[in-house]
mmCIF file of C-alpha atoms and ligand atoms in Angstrom:
data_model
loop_
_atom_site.group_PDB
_atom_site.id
_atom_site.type_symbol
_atom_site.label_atom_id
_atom_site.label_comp_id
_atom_site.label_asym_id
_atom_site.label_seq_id
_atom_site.Cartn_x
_atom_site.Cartn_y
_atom_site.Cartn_z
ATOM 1 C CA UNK A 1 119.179 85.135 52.546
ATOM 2 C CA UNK A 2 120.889 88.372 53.697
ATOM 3 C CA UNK A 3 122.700 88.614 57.237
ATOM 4 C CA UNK A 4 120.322 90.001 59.958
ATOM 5 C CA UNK A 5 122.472 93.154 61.727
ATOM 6 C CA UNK A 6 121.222 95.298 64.493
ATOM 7 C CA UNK A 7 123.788 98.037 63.136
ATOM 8 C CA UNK A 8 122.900 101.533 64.481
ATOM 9 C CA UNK A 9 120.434 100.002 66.590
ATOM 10 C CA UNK A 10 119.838 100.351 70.351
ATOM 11 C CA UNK A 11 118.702 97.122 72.476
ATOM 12 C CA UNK A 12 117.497 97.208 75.911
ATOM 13 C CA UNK A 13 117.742 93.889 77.614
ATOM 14 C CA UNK A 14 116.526 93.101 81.290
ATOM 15 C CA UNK A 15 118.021 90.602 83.551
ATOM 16 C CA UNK A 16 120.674 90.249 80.920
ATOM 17 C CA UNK A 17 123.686 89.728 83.438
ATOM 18 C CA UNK A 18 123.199 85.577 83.097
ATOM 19 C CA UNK A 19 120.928 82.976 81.319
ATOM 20 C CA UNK A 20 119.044 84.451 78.443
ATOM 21 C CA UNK A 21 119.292 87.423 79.006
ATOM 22 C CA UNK A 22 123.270 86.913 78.861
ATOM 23 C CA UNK A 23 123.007 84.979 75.665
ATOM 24 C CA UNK A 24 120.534 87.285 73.491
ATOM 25 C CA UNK A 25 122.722 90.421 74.671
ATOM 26 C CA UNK A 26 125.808 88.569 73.220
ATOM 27 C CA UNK A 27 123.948 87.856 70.033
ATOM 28 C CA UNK A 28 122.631 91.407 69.322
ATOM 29 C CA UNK A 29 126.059 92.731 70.232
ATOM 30 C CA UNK A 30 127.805 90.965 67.659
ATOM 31 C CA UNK A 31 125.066 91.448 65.593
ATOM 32 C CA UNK A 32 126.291 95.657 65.848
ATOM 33 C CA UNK A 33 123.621 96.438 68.358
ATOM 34 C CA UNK A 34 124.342 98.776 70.560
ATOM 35 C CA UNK A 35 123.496 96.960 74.186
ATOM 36 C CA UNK A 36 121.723 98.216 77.475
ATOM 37 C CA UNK A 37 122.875 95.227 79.534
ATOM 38 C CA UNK A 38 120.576 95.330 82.316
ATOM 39 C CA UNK A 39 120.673 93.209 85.545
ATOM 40 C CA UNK A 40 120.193 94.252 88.965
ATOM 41 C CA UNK A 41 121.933 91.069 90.171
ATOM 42 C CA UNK A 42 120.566 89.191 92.867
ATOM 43 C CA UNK A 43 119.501 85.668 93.870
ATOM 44 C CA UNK A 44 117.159 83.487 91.831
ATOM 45 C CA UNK A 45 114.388 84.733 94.013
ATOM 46 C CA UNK A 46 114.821 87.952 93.421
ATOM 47 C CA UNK A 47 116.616 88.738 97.250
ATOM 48 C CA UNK A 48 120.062 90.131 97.586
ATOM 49 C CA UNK A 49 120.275 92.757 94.624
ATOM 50 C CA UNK A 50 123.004 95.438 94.079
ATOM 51 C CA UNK A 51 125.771 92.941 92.401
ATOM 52 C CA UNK A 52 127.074 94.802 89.987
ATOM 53 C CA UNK A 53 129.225 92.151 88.389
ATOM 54 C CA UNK A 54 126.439 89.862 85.928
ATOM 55 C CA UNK A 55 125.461 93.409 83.965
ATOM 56 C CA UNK A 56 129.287 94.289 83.907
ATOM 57 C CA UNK A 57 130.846 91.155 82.738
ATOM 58 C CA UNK A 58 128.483 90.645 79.935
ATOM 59 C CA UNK A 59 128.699 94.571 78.535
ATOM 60 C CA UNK A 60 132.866 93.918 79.095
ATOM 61 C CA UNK A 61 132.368 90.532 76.907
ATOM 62 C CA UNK A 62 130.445 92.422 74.048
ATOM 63 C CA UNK A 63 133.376 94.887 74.118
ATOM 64 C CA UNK A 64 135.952 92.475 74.030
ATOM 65 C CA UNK A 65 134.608 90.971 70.771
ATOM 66 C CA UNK A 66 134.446 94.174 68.997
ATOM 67 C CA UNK A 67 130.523 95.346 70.373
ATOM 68 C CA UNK A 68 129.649 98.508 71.921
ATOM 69 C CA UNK A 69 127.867 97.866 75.339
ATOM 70 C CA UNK A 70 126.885 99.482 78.253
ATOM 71 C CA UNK A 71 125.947 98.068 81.915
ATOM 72 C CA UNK A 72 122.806 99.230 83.696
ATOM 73 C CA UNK A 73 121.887 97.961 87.702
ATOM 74 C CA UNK A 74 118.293 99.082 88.091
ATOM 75 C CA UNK A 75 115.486 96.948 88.946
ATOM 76 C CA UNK A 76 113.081 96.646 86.164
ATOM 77 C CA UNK A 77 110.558 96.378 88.948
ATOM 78 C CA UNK A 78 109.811 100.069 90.251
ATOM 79 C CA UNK A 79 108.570 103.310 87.516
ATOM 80 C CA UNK A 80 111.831 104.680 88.712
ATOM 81 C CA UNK A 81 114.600 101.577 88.038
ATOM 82 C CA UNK A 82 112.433 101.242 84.587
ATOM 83 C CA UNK A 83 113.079 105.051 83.642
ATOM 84 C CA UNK A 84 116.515 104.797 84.932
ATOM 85 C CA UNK A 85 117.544 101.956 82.651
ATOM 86 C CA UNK A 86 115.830 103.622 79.662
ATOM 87 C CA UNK A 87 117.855 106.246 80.313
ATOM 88 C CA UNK A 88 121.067 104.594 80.474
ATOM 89 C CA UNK A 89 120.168 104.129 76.725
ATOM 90 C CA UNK A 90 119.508 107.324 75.962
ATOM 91 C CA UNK A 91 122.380 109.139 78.043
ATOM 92 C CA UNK A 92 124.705 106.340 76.044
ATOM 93 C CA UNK A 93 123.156 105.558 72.982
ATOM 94 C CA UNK A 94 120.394 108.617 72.077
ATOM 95 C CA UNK A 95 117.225 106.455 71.677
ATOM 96 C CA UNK A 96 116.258 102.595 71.964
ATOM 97 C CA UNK A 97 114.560 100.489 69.444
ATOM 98 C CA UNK A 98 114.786 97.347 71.282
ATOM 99 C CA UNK A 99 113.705 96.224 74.217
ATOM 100 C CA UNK A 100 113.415 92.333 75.628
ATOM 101 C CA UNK A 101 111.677 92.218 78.836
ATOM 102 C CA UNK A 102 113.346 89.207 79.858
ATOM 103 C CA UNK A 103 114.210 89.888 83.784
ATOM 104 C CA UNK A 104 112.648 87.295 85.899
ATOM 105 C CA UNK A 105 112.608 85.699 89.599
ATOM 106 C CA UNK A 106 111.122 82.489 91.036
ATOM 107 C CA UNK A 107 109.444 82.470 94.431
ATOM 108 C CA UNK A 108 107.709 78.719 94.009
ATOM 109 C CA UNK A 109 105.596 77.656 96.608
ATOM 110 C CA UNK A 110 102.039 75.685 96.257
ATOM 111 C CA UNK A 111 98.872 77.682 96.378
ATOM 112 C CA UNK A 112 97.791 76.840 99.917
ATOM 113 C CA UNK A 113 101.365 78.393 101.185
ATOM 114 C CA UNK A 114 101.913 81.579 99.195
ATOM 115 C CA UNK A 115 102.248 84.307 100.904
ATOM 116 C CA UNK A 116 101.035 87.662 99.387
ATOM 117 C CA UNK A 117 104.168 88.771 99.614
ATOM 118 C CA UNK A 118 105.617 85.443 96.740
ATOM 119 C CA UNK A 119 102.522 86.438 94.705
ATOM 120 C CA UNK A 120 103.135 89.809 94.428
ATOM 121 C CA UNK A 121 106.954 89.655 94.417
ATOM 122 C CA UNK A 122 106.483 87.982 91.177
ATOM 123 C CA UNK A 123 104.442 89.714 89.787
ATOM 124 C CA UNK A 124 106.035 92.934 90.287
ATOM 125 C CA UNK A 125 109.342 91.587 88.537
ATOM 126 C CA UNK A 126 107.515 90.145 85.518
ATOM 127 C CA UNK A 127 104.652 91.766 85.080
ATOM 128 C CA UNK A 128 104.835 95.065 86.176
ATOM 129 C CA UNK A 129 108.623 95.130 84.950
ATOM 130 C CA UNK A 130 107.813 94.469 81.954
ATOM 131 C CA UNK A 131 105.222 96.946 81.876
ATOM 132 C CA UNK A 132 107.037 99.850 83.881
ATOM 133 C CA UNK A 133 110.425 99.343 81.259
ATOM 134 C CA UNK A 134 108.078 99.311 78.071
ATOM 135 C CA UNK A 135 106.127 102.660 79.280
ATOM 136 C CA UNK A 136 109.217 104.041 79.664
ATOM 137 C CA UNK A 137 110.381 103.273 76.403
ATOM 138 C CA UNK A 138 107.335 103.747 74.274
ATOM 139 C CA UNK A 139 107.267 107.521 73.620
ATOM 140 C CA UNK A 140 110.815 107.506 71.807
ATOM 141 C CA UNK A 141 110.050 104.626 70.072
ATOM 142 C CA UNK A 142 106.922 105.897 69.029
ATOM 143 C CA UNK A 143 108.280 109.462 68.395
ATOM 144 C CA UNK A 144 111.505 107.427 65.907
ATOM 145 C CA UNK A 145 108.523 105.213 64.295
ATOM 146 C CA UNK A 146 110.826 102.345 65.273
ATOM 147 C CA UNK A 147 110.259 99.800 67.946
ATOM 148 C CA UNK A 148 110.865 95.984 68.533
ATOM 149 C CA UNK A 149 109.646 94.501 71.868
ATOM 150 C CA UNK A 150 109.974 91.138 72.674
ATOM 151 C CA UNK A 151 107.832 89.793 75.739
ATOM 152 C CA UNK A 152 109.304 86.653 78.039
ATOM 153 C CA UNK A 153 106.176 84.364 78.892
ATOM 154 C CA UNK A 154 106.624 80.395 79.766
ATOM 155 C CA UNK A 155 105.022 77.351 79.235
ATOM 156 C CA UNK A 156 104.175 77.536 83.211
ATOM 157 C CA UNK A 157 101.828 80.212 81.527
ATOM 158 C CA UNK A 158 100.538 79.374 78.356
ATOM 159 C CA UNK A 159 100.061 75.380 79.927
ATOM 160 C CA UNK A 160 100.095 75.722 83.733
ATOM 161 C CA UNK A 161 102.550 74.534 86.508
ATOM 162 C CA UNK A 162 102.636 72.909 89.808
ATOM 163 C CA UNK A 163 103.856 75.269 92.302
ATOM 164 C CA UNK A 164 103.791 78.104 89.691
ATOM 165 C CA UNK A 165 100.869 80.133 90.407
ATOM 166 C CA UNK A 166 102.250 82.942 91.100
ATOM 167 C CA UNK A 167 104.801 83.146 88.418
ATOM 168 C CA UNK A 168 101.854 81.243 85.483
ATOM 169 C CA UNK A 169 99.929 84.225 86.110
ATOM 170 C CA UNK A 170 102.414 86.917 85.549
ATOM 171 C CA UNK A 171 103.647 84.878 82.402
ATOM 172 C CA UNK A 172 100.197 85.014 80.641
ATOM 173 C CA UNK A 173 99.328 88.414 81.546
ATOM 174 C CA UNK A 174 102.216 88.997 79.515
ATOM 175 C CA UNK A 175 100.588 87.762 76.469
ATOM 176 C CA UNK A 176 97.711 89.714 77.401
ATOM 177 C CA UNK A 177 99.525 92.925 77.483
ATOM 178 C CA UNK A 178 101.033 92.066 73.849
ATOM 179 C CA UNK A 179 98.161 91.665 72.616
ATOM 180 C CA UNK A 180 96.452 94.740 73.161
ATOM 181 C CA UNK A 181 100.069 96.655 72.574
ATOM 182 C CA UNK A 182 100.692 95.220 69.385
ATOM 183 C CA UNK A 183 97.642 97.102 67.955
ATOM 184 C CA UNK A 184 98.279 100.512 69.494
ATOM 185 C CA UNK A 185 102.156 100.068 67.701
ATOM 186 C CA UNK A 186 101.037 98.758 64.169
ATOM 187 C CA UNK A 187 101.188 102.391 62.723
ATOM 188 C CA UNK A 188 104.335 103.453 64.606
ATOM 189 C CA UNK A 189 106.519 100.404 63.384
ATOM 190 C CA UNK A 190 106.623 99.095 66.743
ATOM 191 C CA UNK A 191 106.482 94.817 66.835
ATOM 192 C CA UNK A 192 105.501 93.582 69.848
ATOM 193 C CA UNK A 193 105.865 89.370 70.161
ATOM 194 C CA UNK A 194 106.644 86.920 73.115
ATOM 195 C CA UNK A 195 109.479 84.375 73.258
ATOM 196 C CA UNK A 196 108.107 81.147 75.133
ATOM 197 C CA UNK A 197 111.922 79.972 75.990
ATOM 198 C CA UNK A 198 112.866 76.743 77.466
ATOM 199 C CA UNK A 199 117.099 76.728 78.096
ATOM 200 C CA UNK A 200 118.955 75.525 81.348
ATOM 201 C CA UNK A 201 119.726 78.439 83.713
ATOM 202 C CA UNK A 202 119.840 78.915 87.411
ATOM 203 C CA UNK A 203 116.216 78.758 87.432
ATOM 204 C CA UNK A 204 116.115 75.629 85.255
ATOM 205 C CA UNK A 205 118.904 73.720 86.425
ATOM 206 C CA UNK A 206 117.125 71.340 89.830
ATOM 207 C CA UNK A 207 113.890 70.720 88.159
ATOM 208 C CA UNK A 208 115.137 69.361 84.436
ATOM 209 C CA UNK A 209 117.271 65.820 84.270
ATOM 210 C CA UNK A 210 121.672 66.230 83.107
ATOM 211 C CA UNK A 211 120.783 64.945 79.528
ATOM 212 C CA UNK A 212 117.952 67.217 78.639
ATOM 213 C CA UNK A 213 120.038 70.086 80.545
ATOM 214 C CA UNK A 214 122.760 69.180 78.064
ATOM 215 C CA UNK A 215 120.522 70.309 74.898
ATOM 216 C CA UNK A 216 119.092 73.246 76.242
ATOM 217 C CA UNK A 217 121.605 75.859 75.915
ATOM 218 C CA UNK A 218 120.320 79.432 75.726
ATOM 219 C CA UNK A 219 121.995 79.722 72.150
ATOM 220 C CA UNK A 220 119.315 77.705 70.829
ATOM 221 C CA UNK A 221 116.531 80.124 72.176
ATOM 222 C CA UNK A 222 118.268 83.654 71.223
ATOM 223 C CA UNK A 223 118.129 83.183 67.577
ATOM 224 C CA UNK A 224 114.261 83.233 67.781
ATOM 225 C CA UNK A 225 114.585 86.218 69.820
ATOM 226 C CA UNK A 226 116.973 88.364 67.233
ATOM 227 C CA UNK A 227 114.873 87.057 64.549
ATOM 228 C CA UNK A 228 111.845 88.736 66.369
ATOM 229 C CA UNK A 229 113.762 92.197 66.925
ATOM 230 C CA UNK A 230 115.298 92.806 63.009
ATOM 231 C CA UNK A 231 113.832 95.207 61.423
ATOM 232 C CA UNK A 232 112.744 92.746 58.676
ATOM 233 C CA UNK A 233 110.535 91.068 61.386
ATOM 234 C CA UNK A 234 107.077 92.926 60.687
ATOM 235 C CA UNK A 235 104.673 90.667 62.415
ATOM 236 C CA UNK A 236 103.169 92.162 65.802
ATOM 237 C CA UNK A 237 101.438 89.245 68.139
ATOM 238 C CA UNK A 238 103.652 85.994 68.195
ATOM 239 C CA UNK A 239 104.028 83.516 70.732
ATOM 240 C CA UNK A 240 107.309 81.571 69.858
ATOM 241 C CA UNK A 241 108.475 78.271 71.596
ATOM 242 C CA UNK A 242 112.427 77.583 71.343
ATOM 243 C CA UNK A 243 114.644 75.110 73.016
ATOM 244 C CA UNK A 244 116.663 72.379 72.547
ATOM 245 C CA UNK A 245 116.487 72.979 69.062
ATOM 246 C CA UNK A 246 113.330 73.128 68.568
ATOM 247 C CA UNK A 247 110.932 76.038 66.931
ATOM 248 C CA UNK A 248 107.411 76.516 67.395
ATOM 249 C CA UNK A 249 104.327 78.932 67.257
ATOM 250 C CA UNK A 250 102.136 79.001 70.174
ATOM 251 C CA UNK A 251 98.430 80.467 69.753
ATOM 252 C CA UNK A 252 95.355 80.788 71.599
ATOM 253 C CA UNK A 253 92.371 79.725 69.231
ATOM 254 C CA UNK A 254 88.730 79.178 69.638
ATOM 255 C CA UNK A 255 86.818 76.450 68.038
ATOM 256 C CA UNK A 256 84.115 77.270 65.318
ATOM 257 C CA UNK A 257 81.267 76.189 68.013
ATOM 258 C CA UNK A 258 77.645 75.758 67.569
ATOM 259 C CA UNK A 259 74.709 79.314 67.160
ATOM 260 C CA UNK A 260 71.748 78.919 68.657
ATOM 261 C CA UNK A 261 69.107 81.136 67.986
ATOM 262 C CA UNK A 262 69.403 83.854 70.547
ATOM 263 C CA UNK A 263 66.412 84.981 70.356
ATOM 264 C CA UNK A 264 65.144 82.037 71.956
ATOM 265 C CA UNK A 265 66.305 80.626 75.358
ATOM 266 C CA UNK A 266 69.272 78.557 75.760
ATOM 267 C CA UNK A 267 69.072 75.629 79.070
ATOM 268 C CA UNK A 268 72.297 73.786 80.163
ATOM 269 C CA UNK A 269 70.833 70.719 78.774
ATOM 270 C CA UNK A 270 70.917 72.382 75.058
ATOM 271 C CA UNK A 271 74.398 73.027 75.349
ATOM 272 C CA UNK A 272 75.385 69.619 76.962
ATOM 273 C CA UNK A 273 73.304 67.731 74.010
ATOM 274 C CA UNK A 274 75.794 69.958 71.846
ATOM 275 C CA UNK A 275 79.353 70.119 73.630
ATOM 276 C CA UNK A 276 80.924 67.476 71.787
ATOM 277 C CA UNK A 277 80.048 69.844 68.746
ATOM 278 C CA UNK A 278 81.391 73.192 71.093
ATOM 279 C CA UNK A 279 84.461 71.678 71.966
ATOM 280 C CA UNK A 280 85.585 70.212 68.545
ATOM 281 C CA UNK A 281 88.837 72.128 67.939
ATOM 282 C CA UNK A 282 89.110 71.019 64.192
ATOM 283 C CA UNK A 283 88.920 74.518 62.296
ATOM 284 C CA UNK A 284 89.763 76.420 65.255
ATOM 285 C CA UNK A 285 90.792 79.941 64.803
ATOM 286 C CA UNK A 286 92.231 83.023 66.307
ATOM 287 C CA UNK A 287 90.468 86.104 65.843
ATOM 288 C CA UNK A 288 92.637 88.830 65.266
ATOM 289 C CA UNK A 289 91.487 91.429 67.854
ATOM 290 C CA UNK A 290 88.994 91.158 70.308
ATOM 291 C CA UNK A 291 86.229 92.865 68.366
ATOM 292 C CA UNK A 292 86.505 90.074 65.635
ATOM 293 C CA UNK A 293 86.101 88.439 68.306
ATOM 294 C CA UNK A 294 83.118 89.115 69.958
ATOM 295 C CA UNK A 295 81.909 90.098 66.205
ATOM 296 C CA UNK A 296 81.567 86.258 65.097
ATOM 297 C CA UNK A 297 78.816 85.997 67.555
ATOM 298 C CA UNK A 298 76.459 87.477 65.208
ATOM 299 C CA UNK A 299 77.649 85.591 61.950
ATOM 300 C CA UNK A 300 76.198 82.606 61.560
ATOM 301 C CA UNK A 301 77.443 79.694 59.449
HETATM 302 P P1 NAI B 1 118.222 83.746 85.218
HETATM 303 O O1 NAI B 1 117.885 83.736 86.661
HETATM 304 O O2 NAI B 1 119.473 83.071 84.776
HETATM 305 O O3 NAI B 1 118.230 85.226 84.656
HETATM 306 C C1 NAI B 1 117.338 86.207 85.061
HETATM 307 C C2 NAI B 1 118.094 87.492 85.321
HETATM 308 O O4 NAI B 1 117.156 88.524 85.665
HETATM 309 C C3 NAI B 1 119.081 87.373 86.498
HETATM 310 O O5 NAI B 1 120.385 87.690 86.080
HETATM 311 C C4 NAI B 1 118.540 88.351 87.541
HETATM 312 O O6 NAI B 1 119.565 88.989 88.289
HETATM 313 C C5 NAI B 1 117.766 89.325 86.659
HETATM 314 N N1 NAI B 1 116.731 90.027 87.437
HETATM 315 C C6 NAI B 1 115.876 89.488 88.338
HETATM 316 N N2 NAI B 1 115.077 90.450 88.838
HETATM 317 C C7 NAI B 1 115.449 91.606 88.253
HETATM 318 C C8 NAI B 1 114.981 92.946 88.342
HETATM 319 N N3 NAI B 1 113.983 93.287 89.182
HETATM 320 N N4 NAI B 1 115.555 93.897 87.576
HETATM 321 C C9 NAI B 1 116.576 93.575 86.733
HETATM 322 N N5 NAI B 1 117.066 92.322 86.606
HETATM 323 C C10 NAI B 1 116.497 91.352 87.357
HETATM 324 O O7 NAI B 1 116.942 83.084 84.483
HETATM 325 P P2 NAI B 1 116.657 82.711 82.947
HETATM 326 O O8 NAI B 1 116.285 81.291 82.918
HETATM 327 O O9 NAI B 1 117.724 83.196 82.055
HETATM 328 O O10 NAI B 1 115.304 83.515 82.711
HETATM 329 C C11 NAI B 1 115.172 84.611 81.823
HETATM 330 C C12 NAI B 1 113.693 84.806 81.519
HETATM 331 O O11 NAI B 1 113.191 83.681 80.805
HETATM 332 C C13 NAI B 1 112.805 84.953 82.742
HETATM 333 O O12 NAI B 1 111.799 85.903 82.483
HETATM 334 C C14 NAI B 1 112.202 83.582 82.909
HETATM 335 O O13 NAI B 1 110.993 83.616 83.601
HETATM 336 C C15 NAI B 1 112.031 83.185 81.448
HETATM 337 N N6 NAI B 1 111.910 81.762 81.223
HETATM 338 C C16 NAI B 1 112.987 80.935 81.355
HETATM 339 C C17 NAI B 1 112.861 79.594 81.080
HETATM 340 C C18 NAI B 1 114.008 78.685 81.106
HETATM 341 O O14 NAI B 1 113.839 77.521 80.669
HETATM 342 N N7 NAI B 1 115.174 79.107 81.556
HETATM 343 C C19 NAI B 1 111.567 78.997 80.725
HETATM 344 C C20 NAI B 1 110.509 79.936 80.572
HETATM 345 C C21 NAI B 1 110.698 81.281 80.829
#
């Protein structure tokens, strides 16, 4: 099996100052990317931004081992911060082909005490950063028929978490927005998959016991994550698990279900005499689009 390099290749990563973000910067970079470390600093709920020092230390780490990095301080969560830290790539670099949309914040809080202001705090670092930083990056790597995007969900998302709401809901819309994405990049080259991490970090570190800490470095989730953004990697649409050492695919599948005939009408009853039948997950699949989708309505069988 050959070495997977990044040589010649630009990689945007958000919120790369600590955590994951740290670790998959210093993975690329020694890989001979060419790194946009992005992190706008701050506390773990996103208050107190402007510290400099996360992004720097980490671009100043890839250097001293030999990498070429650059820091960049915007937030991913405003059009402008999201153009400004594409162009840090550009202005350093001349074009990105990577870009992990890994920035995140916490704000947990139970349903009955969020405050519009958690929901949409979260919402606007995860979802809409991720959004606002892959707009801004689409065009060139549409116009260079070259892009690798790696989305940052969580099993708060894909399973559902106490407390999470706020942050669940940004994390699957992610998945969402791959989905659809993936298809409009197929003929440009552009991959677009989602890393389900699980590694200690600040936001990790109170809610997970010493010994299972202990395993969960982010080293063991970043591999996944390169693996996803080689240029080898020509699969659009993946939800990977990694941590602790541990590698998994994620999916969203529907069972094969029962047809009635639609012609004739359908009571609640009928489909309660059937559900066992409905919700029998053995041959399950996942259509690839949404019109495959909706088309196995009409098939029969
Ligand atoms: P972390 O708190 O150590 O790192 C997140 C980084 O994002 C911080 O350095 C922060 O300054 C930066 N950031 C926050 N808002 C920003 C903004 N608006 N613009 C630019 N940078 C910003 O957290 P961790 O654990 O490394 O999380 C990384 C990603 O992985 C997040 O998206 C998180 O939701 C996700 N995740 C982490 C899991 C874990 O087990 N650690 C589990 C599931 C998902």
């Amino acid at each position: 099996m050959s070495e997977i390099r990044f040589d010649g290749r630009v990689a945007v990563i958000t919120g790369a100052g600590r955590g994951l973000g740290r670790s998959h910067a210093l993975l690329l970079g020694s890989k001979g990317a060419k790194v946009v470390v992005n992190d706008m600093g701050g506390a773990v709920d996103g208050t107190g931004g402007g510290a400099k020092s996360p992004a720097e230390e980490v671009a100043a780490e890839i250097k001293a081992a030999g990498g070429e990095a650059v820091a960049d301080y915007n937030g991913v969560h405003t059009p402008e911060g999201a153009k400004g830290i594409i162009e840090t790539a550009t202005k350093a670099f001349g074009k990105v082909d990577i870009l992990i949309n890994n920035a995140g914040i916490l704000r947990d809080v139970t349903f009955i005490k969020m405050t519009d202001e958690q929901w949409d705090g979260v919402l606007k670092v995860h979802l809409y950063g991720s959004y606002y930083v892959t707009k801004a990056a689409w065009p060139i790597m549409r116009e260079n028929n070259y892009g690798r995007i790696v989305m940052t969900t969580s099993a708060a998302g894909l399973y559902g978490n106490f407390g999470q709401t706020n942050y669940s809901t940004a994390k699957l819309a992610l998945v969402g927005f791959m989905n659809s994405l993936k298809a409009e990049g197929a003929k440009f080259n552009i991959m677009v998959n989602t890393i389900a991490p699980g590694a200690v970090s600040r936001m990790t570190e109170s809610i997970m016991p010493k010994e299972v800490l202990d395993l969960m470095v982010p080293e063991l989730v970043s591999p996944m994550v390169a693996l996803m953004c080689s240029e080898d990697f020509k699969e659009s649409g993946h939800i990977m698990a990694a941590g602790a050492g541990h590698f998994a695919k994620a999916q969203i599948v529907e069972s094969k279900g029962v047809y009635f005939n639609p012609k004739s009408k359908v009571t609640p009853e009928d489909i309660q005499g059937k559900l066992q039948d409905i919700v029998n997950m053995e041959g399950a699949v996942t259509p690839p689009n949404a019109m495959d989708g909706v088309g196995k309505f009409f098939k029969k069988g």
